[in-house]
Structure formats: structure tokens, C-alpha cells
Coordinates of C-alpha atoms in Angstrom, one line a residue:
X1 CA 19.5 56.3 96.3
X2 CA 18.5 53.8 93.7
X3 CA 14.9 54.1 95.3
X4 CA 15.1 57.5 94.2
X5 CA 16.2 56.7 90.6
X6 CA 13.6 54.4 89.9
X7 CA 11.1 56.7 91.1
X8 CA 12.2 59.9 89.1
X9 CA 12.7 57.6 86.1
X10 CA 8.7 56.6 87.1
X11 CA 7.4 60.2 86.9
X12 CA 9.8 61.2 83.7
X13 CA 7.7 58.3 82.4
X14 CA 4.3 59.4 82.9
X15 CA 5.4 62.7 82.0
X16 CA 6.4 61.8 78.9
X17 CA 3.3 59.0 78.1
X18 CA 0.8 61.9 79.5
X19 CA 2.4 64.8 76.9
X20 CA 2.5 62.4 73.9
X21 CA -1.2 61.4 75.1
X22 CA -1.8 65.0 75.0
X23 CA -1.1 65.5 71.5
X24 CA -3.5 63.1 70.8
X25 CA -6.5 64.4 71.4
X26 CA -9.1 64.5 69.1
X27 CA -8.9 68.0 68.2
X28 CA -5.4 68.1 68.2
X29 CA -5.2 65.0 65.4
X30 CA -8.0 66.6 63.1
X31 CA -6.4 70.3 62.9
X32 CA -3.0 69.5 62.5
X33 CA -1.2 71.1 59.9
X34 CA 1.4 70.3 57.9
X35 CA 5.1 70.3 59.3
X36 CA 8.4 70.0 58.1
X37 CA 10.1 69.0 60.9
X38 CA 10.7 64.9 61.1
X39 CA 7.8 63.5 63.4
X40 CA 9.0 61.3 66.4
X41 CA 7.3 58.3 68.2
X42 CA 2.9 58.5 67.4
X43 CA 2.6 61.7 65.4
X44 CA -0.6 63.6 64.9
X45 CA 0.3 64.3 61.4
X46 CA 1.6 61.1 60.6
X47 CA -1.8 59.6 61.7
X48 CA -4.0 61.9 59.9
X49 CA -2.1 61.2 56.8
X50 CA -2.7 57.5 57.8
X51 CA -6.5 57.2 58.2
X52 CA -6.6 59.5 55.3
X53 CA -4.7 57.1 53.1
X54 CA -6.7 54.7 54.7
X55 CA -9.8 56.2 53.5
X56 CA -8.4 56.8 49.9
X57 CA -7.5 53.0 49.3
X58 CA -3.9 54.0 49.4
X59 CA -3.5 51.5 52.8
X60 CA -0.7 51.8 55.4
X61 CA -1.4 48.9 57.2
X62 CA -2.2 49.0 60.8
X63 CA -2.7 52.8 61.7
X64 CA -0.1 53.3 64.8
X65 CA 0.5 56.9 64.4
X66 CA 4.3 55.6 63.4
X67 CA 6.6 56.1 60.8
X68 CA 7.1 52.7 59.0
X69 CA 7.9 51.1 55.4
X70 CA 4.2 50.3 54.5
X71 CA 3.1 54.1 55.4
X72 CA 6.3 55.2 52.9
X73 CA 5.0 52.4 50.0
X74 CA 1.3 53.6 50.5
X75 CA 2.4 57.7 50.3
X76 CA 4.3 56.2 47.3
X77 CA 1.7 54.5 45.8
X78 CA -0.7 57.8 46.0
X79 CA 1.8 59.8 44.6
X80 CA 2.2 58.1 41.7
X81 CA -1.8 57.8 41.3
X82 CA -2.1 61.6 41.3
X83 CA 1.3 62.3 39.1
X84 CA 3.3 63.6 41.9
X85 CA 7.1 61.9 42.5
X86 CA 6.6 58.7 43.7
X87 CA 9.5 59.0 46.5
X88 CA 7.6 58.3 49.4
X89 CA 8.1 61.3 51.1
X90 CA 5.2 63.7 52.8
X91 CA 6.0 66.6 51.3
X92 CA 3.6 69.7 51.6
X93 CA 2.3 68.7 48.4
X94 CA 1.5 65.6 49.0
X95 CA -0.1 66.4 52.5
X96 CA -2.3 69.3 50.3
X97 CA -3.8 66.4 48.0
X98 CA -4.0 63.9 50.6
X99 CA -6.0 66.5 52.7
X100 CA -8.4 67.2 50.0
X101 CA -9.6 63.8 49.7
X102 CA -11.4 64.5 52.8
X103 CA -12.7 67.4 54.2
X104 CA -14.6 65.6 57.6
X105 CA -12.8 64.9 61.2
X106 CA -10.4 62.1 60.5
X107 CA -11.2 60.8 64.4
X108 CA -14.5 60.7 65.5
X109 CA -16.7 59.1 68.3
X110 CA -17.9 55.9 68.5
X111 CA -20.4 54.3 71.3
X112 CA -19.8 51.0 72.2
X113 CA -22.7 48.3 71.7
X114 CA -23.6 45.1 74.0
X115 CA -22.7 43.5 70.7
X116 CA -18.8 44.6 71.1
X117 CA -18.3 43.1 74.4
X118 CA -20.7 40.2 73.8
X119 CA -18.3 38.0 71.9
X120 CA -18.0 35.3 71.4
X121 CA -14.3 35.8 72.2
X122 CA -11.3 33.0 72.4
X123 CA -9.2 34.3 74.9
X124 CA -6.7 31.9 74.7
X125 CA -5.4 30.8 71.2
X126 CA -2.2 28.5 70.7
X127 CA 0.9 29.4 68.2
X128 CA 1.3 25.4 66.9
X129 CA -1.3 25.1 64.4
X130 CA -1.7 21.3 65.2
X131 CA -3.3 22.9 69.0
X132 CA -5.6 25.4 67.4
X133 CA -7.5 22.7 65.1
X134 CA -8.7 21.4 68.7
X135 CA -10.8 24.9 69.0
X136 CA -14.3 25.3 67.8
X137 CA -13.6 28.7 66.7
X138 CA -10.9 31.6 66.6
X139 CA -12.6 34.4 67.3
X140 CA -10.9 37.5 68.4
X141 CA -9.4 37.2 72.2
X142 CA -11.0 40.5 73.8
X143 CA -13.4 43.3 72.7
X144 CA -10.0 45.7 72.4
X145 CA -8.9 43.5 69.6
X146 CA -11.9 43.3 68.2
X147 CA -13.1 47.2 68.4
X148 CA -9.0 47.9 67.2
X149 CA -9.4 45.6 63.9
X150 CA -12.8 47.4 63.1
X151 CA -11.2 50.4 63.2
X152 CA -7.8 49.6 61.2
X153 CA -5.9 50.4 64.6
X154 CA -3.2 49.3 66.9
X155 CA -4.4 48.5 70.3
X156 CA -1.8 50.6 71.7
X157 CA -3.3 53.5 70.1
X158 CA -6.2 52.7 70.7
X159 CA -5.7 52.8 74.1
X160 CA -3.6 56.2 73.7
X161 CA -6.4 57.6 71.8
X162 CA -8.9 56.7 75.6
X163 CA -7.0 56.5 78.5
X164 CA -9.7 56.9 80.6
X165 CA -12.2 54.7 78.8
X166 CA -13.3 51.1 79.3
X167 CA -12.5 49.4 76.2
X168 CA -15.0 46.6 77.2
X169 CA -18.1 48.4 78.4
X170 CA -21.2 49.0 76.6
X171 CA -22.4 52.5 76.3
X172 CA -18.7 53.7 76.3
X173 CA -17.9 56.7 73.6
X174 CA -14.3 56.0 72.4
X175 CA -11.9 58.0 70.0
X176 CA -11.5 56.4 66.8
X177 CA -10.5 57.0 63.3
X178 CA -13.2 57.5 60.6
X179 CA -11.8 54.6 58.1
X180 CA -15.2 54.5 56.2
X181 CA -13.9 54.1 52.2
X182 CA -17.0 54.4 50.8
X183 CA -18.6 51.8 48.5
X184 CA -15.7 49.8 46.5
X185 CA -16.2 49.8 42.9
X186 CA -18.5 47.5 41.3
X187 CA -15.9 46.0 38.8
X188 CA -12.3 46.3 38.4
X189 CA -9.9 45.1 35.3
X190 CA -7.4 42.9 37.5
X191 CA -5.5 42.6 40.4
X192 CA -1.4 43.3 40.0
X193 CA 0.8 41.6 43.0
X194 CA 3.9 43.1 43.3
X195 CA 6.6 40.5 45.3
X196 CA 9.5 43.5 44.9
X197 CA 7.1 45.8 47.1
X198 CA 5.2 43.6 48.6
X199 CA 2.4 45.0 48.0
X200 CA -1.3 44.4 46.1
X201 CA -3.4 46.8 43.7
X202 CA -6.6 46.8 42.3
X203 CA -6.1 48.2 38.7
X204 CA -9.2 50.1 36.5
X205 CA -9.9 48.5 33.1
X206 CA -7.1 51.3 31.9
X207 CA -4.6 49.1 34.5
X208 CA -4.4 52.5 37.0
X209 CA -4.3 51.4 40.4
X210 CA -7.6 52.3 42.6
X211 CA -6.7 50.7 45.3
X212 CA -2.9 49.6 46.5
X213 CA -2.5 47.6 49.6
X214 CA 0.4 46.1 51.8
X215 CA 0.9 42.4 51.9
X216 CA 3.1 39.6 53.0
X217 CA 4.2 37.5 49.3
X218 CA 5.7 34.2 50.3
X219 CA 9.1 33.2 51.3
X220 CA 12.2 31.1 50.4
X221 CA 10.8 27.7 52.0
X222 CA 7.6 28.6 50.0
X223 CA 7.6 31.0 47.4
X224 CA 4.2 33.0 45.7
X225 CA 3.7 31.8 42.3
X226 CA 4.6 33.7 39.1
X227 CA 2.7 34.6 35.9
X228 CA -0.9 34.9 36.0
X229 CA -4.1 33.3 37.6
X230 CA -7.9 34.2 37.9
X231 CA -10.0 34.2 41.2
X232 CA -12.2 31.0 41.7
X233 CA -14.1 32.2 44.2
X234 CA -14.7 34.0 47.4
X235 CA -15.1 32.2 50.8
X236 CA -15.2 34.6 54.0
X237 CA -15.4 33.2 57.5
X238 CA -13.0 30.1 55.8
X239 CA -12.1 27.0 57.6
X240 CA -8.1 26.5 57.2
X241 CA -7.2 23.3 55.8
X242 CA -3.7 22.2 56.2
X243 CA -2.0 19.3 53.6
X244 CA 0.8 17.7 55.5
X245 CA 2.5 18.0 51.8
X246 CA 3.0 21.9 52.8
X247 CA 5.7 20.4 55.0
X248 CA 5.6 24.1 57.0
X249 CA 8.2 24.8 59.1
X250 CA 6.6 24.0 62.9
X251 CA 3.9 21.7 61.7
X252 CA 5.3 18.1 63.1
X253 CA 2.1 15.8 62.5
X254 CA 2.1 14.1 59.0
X255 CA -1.8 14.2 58.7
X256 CA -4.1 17.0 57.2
X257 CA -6.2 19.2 59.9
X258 CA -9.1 21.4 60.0
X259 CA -8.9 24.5 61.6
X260 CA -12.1 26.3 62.7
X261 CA -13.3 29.9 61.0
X262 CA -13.0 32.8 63.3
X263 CA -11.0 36.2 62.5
X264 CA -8.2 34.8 64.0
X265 CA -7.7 32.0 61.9
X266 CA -4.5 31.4 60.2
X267 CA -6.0 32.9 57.3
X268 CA -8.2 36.0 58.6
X269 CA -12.0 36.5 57.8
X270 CA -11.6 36.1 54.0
X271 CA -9.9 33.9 51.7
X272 CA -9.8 34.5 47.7
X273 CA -9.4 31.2 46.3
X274 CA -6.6 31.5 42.9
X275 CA -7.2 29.3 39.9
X276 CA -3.5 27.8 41.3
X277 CA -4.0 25.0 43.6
X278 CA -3.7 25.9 47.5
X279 CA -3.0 29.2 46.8
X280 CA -5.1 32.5 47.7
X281 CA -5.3 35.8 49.0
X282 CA -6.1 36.0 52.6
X283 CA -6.9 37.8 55.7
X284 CA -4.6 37.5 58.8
X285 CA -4.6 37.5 62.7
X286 CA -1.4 39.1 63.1
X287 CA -2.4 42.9 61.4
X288 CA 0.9 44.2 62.3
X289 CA 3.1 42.2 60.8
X290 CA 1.5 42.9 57.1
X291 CA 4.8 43.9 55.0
X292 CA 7.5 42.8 57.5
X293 CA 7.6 39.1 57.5
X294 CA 6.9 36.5 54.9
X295 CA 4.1 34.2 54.3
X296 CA 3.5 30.4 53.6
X297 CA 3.7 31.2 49.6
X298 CA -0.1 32.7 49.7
X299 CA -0.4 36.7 49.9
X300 CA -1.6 38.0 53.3
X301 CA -2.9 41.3 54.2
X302 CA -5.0 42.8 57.2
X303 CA -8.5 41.5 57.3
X304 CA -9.8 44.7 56.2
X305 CA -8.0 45.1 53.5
X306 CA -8.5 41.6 52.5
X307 CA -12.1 42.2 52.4
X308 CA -12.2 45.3 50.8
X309 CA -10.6 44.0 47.9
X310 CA -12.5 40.5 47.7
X311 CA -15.7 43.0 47.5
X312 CA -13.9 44.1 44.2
X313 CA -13.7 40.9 42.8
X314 CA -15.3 38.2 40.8
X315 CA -15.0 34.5 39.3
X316 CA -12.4 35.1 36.2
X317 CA -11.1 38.1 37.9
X318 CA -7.1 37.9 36.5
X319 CA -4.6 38.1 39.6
X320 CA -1.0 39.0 38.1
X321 CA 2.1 37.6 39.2
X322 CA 4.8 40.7 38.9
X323 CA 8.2 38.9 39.7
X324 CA 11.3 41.1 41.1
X325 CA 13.4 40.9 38.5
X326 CA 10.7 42.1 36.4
X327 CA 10.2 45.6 38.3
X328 CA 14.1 46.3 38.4
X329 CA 14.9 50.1 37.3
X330 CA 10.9 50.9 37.4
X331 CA 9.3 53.2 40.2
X332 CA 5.6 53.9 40.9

């Protein structure tokens, strides 16, 4: 009898994997319409809104096809850029603006090269930071990760998106969203981060956000600065250099260590260096975590986003500080 169970419960399983995979299609994702009904689980429409807020500078995060607080702060954030109410919610609207930002597939095809699979990949990287300063280099563990980061995306749906693909092999044609944003602009007036909505925008010389992005913005044990800074400089591929004087939480040894570049470095593929000592905004090899956890006082986003805005910026670029009590009773 309890043979049985398990083996209904099995095929209720695939059934229900194999009908959301369904709905994932390609064509199914680029011609979906607008719905009113609440979307459950990976949703078509919520991931064309994604990779079309994606493509608008108006970033979700990770694109997972899911309902989640960045996605409701970046439908927010657009919004209030094209003087609609700010509340976050995908309203018909909203999805009619959103949708003509873009008239072109929102997934598309992709072949995969010899240099995908080539690597070099670390397959194996430790959680104590003390262990990862004996590697020579972070780079991403598998060609999955490293085609999923290119392509703003969850591995999970990336895999939804080509269940019958090899992730790992040359020549392979896989499903993937068009993220291409176009050229950033050449200049921008400032950059504005937001510790209330943990978030980070690129302001115009009028101080209109361009671009708005999720971020992780310090924490009790070590907070994110306040007022305002300017950008030293740009460093991508950064070494992380960690000052015993940091005292993080899990870091036991009492001497300063080097850990190698690589996109899976504690701090990403990019690192803005701030005008405030040891402080900058960085990259990150934990994407999905952008937004829900705290960071070691610095302000983390996703790699991508991370170097999408460094292209934006400049020596003497101003970086301001908003503090939370300072946004109490404002919306954007």
C-alpha cells in the first residue's frame, strides 16, 4: 500500500513538473497576455514582465519566473519613472507600458560555444573565507552557472526553460531570455542608495532615476555608511582583501588575507571603490540572495547589475547615502 502511495505521489509529480514545463515554452512566454488572475509558482507573465524590466534597467534581480519583493520594488520603481502609482502592483496598465518598451521575443535561442564549457571552472568552492584564499581563482563551478549568470537567470529555470538540453555541450541551442539593455548612458548625475528599499539608482543630471536596482545595504554588526561619497575608481575581476579589523562574524584568524578574482569571489566580477575607506559597491556570487539578506556594510548586487552600473560611472561620480528615517512617509 505505501508502495503504491509513493508511486502515485511520483507520477502526480511529473504531471505537475511536465504541465508547469509546458507553459514554458518559448512561444507560450513571448505571447502571453495580460491576466488578472494571481500567478502561481513560475508564471509566464510574471517572467515576461521580468526580462522586460530587466531590459528597461528597472531590475528584479535574478529572473525565476516567481513572485518576490525585488520584482514588486522594480514594478515600483518603473511606475513611478513613467508617472503611474507607484504600488507595486502589475496592473493592465502597467503591463501596456512595460510591453511597449519592447516589441521583440523576450526568450530567444542561444547556441552554446566551446568557450561555455571550456572553463576554467572551480567546482568546489569553500563557505569560510579563510579556505577560499588558498584557491588560485573562483571561477564559476559549472557551465550551468555560468550560462545562468549571463543570462540574469536561475538555474532552476534555466533548466525548466531545456529539459531536454545539455547544459554543458557545445553546439547545444538553449532557451533563454533576451536581457540585452542596450548601451548604458555615457554619463549620469549621481548614484542615490536607498537603505529603506534596499535598493540602488542611477539618477539623470535632473536626479530621475534611469536605472533602479536591487541590492543588499549592510547590517547591524556592520552598517552602510551615511551622507555622501564619490567613486574612486573601478576595478573589475578584484582580488578581495580582508582586514582582520572587519572582525566578521565567521572569520576566526586575526591576520589579513587575499582572496583570488574569479566571479565567485566574495565580491563578484566588479567592485566600485567609494571615497569612504573599505567601502564599495560590488558584485556577488550568491545572485539570489540580492535584497533578502544583509551585507558586510558594502552594497551588493548581482554581477550584472553591478556592472552595468560601474559602466555608468566615473572618478568623482557622487554615491548618496539616503538613510531610513529620511524616506519615512515618501513613496516612489
Amino acid at each position: 500500500m505505501v508502495r503504491l502511495l509513493l508511486v502515485v505521489a511520483m507520477a502526480l509529480a511529473l504531471a505537475c513538473g511536465g504541465s508547469q514545463a509546458a507553459k514554458l515554452d518559448i512561444d507560450t512566454v513571448n505571447q502571453v497576455q495580460f491576466s488578472e488572475d494571481g500567478p502561481k509558482g513560475i508564471d509566464p507573465m510574471l517572467l515576461k514582465a521580468q526580462i522586460l524590466l530587466d531590459r528597461a534597467r528597472f531590475s528584479p534581480g535574478l529572473i525565476d519566473g516567481r513572485l518576490s519583493d525585488n520584482f514588486t520594488k522594480a514594478v515600483a520603481a518603473f511606475q513611478a519613472a513613467n508617472g503611474l502609482p507607484s504600488d507595486g502592483k502589475l496592473t493592465r496598465e502597467t503591463w501596456d507600458k512595460l510591453a511597449a518598451t519592447f516589441a521583440g521575443p523576450v526568450l530567444t535561442t542561444y547556441e552554446v560555444t566551446a568557450r561555455d564549457v571550456r572553463g576554467p571552472f572551480t567546482r568546489r568552492i569553500p563557505v569560510r573565507m579563510e579556505s577560499m584564499a588558498r584557491l588560485k581563482y573562483l571561477g564559476y563551478r559549472n557551465a550551468q552557472e555560468k550560462l545562468a549568470e549571463r543570462f540574469h537567470v536561475s538555474e532552476q529555470l534555466l533548466r525548466m526553460l531545456n529539459l531536454r538540453a545539455g547544459l554543458s555541450r557545445a553546439g547545444t541551442t538553449l532557451v533563454v531570455p533576451d536581457v540585452g539593455r542596450g548601451d548604458p548612458p555615457s554619463q549620469i548625475g549621481g548614484v542615490e542608495v536607498d537603505k529603506a528599499s534596499r535598493q540602488v539608482r542611477a539618477l539623470d543630471a535632473s536626479g530621475k532615476a534611469i536605472a533602479v536596482y536591487p541590492a543588499s545595504i549592510g547590517s547591524e554588526e556592520k552598517p552602510a555608511p551615511s551622507g555622501t561619497a564619490e567613486v574612486r575608481r573601478v576595478v573589475h575581476d578584484p582580488t578581495y582583501h580582508y582586514n582582520p579589523k572587519f572582525a566578521f562574524k565567521g572569520v576566526k584568524t586575526k591576520r589579513p588575507f587575499t582572496i583570488a578574482k574569479g566571479p565567485n569571489n566574495p565580491v563578484g566580477s566588479v567592485w566600485i571603490d567609494l571615497s569612504i575607506e573599505s567601502y564599495g559597491i560590488h558584485g556577488t556570487p550568491d545572485p539570489g540572495k540580492i535584497g533578502t539578506t544583509f551585507s558586510h556594510g558594502c552594497i551588493r548586487m548581482t554581477n550584472w547589475d553591478a556592472e552595468d552600473l560601474a559602466a555608468m560611472v566615473k572618478p568623482g561620480t557622487k554615491v548618496d547615502f539616503k538613510d531610513e528615517a529620511a524616506q519615512e512617509g515618501q513613496t516612489r
